[in-house]
Short mmCIF file of C-alpha atoms in Angstrom, two decimals:
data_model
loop_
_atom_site.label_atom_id
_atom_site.label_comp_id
_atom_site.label_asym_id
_atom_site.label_seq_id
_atom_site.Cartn_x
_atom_site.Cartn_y
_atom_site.Cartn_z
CA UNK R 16 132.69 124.76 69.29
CA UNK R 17 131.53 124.41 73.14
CA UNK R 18 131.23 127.39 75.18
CA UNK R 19 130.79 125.30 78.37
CA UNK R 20 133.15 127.22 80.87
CA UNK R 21 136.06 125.00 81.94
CA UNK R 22 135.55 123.76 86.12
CA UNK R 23 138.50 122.27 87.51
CA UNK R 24 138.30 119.90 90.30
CA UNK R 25 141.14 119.40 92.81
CA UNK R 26 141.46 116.46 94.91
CA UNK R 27 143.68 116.98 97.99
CA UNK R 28 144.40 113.45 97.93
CA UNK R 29 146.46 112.30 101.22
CA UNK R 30 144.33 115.15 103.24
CA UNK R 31 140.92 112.67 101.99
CA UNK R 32 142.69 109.07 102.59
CA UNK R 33 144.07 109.81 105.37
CA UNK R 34 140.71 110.68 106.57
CA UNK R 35 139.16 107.56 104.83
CA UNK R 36 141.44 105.29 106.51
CA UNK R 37 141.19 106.65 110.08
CA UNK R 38 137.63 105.79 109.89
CA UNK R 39 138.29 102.12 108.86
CA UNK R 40 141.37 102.05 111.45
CA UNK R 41 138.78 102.48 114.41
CA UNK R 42 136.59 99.55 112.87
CA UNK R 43 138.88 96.73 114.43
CA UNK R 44 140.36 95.70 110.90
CA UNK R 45 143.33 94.40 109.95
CA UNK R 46 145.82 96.28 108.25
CA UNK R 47 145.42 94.84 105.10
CA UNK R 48 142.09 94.81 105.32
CA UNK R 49 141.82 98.71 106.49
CA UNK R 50 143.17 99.07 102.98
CA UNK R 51 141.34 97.29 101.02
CA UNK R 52 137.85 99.07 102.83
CA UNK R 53 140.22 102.40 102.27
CA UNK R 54 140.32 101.71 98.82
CA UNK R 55 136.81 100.59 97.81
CA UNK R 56 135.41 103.80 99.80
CA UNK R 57 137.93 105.94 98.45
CA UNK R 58 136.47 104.90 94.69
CA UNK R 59 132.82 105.70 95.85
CA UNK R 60 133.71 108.99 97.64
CA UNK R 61 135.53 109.76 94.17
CA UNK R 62 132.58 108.93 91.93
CA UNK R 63 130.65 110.76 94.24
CA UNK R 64 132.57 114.18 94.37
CA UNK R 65 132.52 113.62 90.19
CA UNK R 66 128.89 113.32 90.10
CA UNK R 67 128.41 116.16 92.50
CA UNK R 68 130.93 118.68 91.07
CA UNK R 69 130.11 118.04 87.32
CA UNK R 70 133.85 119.21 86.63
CA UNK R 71 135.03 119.31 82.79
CA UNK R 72 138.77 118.45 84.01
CA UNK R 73 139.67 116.85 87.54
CA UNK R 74 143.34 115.69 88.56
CA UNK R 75 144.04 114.13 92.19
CA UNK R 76 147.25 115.43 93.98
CA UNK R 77 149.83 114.58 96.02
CA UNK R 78 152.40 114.66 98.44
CA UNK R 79 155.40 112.83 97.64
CA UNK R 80 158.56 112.80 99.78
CA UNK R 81 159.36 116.26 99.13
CA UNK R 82 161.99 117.94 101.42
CA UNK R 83 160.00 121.16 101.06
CA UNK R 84 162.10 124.56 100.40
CA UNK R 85 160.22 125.56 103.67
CA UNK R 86 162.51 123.08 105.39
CA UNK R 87 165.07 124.46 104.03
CA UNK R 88 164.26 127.94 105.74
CA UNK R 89 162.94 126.82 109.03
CA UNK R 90 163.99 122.99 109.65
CA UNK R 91 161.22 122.89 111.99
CA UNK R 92 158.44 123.12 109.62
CA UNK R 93 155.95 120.50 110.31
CA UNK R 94 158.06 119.19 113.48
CA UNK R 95 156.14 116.98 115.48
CA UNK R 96 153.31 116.02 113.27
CA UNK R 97 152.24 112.22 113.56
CA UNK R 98 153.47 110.14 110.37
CA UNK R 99 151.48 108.21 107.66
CA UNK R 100 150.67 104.70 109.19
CA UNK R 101 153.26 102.31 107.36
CA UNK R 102 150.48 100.16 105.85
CA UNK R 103 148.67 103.35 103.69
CA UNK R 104 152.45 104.45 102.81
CA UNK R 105 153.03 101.11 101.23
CA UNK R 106 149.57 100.99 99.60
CA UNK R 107 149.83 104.66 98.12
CA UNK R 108 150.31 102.82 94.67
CA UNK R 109 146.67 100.91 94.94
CA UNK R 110 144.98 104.19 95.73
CA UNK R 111 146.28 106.17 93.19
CA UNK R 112 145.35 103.65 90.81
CA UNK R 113 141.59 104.05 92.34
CA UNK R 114 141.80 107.60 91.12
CA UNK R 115 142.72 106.56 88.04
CA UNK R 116 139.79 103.72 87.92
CA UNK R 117 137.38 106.60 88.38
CA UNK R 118 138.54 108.62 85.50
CA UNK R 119 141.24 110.94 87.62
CA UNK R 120 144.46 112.03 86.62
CA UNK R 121 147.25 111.66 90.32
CA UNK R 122 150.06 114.20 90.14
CA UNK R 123 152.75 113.48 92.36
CA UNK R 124 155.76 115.65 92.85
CA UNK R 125 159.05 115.03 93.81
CA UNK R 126 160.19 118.36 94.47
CA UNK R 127 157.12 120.49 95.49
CA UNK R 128 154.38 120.35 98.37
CA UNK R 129 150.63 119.36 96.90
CA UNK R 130 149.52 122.54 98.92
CA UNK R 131 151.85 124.36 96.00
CA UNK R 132 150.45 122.38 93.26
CA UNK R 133 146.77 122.87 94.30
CA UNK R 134 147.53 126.26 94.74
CA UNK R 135 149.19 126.82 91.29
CA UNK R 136 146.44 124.48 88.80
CA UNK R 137 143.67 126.74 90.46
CA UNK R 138 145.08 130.19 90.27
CA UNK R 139 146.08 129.53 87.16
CA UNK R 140 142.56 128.64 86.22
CA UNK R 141 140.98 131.35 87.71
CA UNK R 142 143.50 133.98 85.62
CA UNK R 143 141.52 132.29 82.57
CA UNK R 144 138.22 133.45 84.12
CA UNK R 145 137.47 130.00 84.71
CA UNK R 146 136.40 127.68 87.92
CA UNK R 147 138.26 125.50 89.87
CA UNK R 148 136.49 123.61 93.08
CA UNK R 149 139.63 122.22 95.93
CA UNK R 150 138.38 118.98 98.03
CA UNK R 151 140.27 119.50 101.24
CA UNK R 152 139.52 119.71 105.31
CA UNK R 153 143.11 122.15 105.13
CA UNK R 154 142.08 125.91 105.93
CA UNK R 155 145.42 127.16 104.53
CA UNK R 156 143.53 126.63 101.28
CA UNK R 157 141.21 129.58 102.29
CA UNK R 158 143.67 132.20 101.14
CA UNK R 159 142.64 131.81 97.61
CA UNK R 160 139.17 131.68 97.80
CA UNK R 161 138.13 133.82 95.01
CA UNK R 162 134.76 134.32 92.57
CA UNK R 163 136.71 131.54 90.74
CA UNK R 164 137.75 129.17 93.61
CA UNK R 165 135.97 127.27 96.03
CA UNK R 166 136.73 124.99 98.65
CA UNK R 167 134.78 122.35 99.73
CA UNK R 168 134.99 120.63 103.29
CA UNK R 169 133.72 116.87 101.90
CA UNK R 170 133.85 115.13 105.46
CA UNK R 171 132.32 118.33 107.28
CA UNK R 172 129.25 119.18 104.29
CA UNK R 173 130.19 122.79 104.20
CA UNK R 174 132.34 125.50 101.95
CA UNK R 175 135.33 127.26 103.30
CA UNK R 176 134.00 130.23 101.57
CA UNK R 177 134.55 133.77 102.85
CA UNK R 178 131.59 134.21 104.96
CA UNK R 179 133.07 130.61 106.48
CA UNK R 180 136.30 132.70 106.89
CA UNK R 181 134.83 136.12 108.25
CA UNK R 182 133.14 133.88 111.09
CA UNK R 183 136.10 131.47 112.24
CA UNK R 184 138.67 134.44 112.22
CA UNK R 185 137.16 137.57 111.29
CA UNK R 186 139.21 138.88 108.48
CA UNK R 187 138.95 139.01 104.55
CA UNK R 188 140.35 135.89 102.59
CA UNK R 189 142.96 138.44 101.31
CA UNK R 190 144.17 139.22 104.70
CA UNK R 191 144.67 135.29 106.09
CA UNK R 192 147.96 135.01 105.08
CA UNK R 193 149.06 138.51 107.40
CA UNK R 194 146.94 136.81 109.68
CA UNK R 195 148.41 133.13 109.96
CA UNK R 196 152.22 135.11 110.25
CA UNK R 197 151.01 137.03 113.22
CA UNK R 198 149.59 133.72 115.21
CA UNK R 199 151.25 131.14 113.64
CA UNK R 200 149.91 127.60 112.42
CA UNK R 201 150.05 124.90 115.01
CA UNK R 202 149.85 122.16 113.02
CA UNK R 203 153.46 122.81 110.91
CA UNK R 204 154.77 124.52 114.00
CA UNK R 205 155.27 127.73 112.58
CA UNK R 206 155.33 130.63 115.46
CA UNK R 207 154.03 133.85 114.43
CA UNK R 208 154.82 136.54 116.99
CA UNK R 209 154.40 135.82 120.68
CA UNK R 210 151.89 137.20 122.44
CA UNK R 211 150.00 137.62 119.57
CA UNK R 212 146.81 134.91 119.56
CA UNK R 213 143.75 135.51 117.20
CA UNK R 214 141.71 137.64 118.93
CA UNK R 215 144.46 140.54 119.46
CA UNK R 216 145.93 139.46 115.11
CA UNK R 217 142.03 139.92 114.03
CA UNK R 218 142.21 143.26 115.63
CA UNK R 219 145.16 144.85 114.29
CA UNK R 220 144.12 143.76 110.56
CA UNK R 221 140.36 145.14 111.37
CA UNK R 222 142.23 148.27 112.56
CA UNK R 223 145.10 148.82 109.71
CA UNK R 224 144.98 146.60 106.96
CA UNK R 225 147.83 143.91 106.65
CA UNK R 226 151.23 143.07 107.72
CA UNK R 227 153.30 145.93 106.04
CA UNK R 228 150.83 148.38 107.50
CA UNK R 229 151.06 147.02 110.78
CA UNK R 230 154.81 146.87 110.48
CA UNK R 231 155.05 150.70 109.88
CA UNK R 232 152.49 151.35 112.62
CA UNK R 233 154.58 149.27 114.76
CA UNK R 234 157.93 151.92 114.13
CA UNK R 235 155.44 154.47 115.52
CA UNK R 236 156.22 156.39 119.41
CA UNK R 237 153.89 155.19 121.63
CA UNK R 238 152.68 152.26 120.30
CA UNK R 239 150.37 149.87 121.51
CA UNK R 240 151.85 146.27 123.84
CA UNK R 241 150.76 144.24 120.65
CA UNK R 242 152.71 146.64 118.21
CA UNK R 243 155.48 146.48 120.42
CA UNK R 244 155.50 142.88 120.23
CA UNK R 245 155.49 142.71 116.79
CA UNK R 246 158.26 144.93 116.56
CA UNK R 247 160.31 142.74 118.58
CA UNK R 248 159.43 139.93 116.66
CA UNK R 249 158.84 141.41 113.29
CA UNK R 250 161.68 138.85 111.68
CA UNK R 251 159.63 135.95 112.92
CA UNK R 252 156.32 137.59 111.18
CA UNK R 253 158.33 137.92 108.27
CA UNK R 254 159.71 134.32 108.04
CA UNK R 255 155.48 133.08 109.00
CA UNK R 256 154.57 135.14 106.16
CA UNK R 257 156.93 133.81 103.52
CA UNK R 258 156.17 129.70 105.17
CA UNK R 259 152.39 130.72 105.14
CA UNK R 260 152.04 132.10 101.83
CA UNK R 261 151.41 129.65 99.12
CA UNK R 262 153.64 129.34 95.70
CA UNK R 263 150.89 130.04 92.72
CA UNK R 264 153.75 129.64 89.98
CA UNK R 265 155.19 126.31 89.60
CA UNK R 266 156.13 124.60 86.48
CA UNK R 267 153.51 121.96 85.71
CA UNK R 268 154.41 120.07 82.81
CA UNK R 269 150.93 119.26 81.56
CA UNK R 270 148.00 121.10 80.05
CA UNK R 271 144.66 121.05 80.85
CA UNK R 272 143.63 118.60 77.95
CA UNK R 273 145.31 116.30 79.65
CA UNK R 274 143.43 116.18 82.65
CA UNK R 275 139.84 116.38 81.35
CA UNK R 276 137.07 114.47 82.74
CA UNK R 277 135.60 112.42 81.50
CA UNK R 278 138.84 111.38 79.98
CA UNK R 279 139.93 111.57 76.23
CA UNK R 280 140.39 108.48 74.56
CA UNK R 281 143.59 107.91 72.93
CA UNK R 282 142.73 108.24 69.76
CA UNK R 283 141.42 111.71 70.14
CA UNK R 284 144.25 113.31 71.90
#
């Protein structure tokens, strides 16, 4: 029987093609043919993530056109941001099929966010004591960084690790998520408390902890301007929190035999 420990790799797929294709964008292609150079380097950044990571299961994932429950609580959750260029919408098919070329499972769900899927296949992993390596540029990621999980940064050659994490904001993986709901996240517009910015939100965790600490400091005579702010704005904390935080328990559907790499043949599953 093997003893090798089981090491999971997780793709963040739209956060690397989207990358991928922005580079080939800027070379003066067409759209078709943006693709097709999307494509071919898409294969060759697979095989080399494969190669590199040595994973014994690997699965790509992602978004589909989810109305996320977090637009269900706060309709303005991820206002603004710039959408998919039409030609890599229409070509999603082709590049999930590179995956697959490469010996990579694509999950795509039409009811939850990829962040909540990543989020779920690794923790889950890392209950069993084993390892599970996420490919993404997204720092929201960074709030499960455990022994078991790691996060690599392919396009930037570095880990989102917790020393990575004690440097850009000066708090604990554990305490990102109290974090992020006192500043907010720009980039899927969610507001935090006003007056709040990361400087003052690394503080107050430094000083007491996390957000339900803070919260009972805040009820406190005397308080400090920042703890009065948060007390005025405590719901809004509350509701950054809950968007922040990611979902680690979603139904999957599929075991982890299913998703090995290399691949089992037919005849063995």
């Amino acid at each position: 029987m093997s003893t090798i420990r089981p090491h999971l790799l997780i793709i963040d797929a739209l956060n690397l093609i989207r990358r991928l294709h922005a580079v080939q964008v800027q070379q003066a292609l067409t759209p078709a043919q943006a693709l097709i150079a999307t494509r071919a380097n898409l294969i060759n950044t697979c095989r080399k993530l494969l190669a590199g990571s040595e994973p014994t299961h690997a699965i790509a994932v992602f978004d589909g056109e989810v109305h996320s429950w977090r637009k269900e609580v706060y309709p303005a959750y991820k206002e603004g941001r710039t959408p998919m260029p039409v030609e890599l919408r229409e070509g999603l098919n082709t590049l999930q099929d590179a995956f697959w070329e490469c010996g990579v499972d694509a999950l795509l769900s039409q009811t939850d966010e990829a962040d909540d899927l990543i989020a779920t296949l690794s923790s889950g992993i890392a209950l069993h004591g084993a390892r599970a390596t996420i490919i993404s540029t997204d720092k929201g990621f960074c709030q499960l960084i455990c022994p078991q999980i790691q996060i690599r940064d392919y396009f930037n050659k570095r880990w989102l690790d917790a020393a990575f994490v004690e440097q850009q904001y000066g708090v604990a993986p554990v305490q990102l998520v109290d974090f992020w709901a006192l500043t907010g996240i720009g980039g899927s517009n969610i507001k935090g408390v006003p007056g709040i910015g990361p400087k003052t939100a690394t503080q107050l965790l430094q000083q007491h902890g996390d957000l339900p600490a803070l919260l009972a400091a805040c009820q406190q005579e005397g308080t400090s301007k920042p703890l009065l702010r948060l007390r005025q704005h405590q719901d809004e904390a509350l509701l950054a929190q809950r968007l922040v935080q990611l979902q680690r328990d979603i139904p999957l559907g599929f075991n982890l035999r299913e998703i090995r790499y290399p691949p089992v043949p037919d005849s063995e599953t």
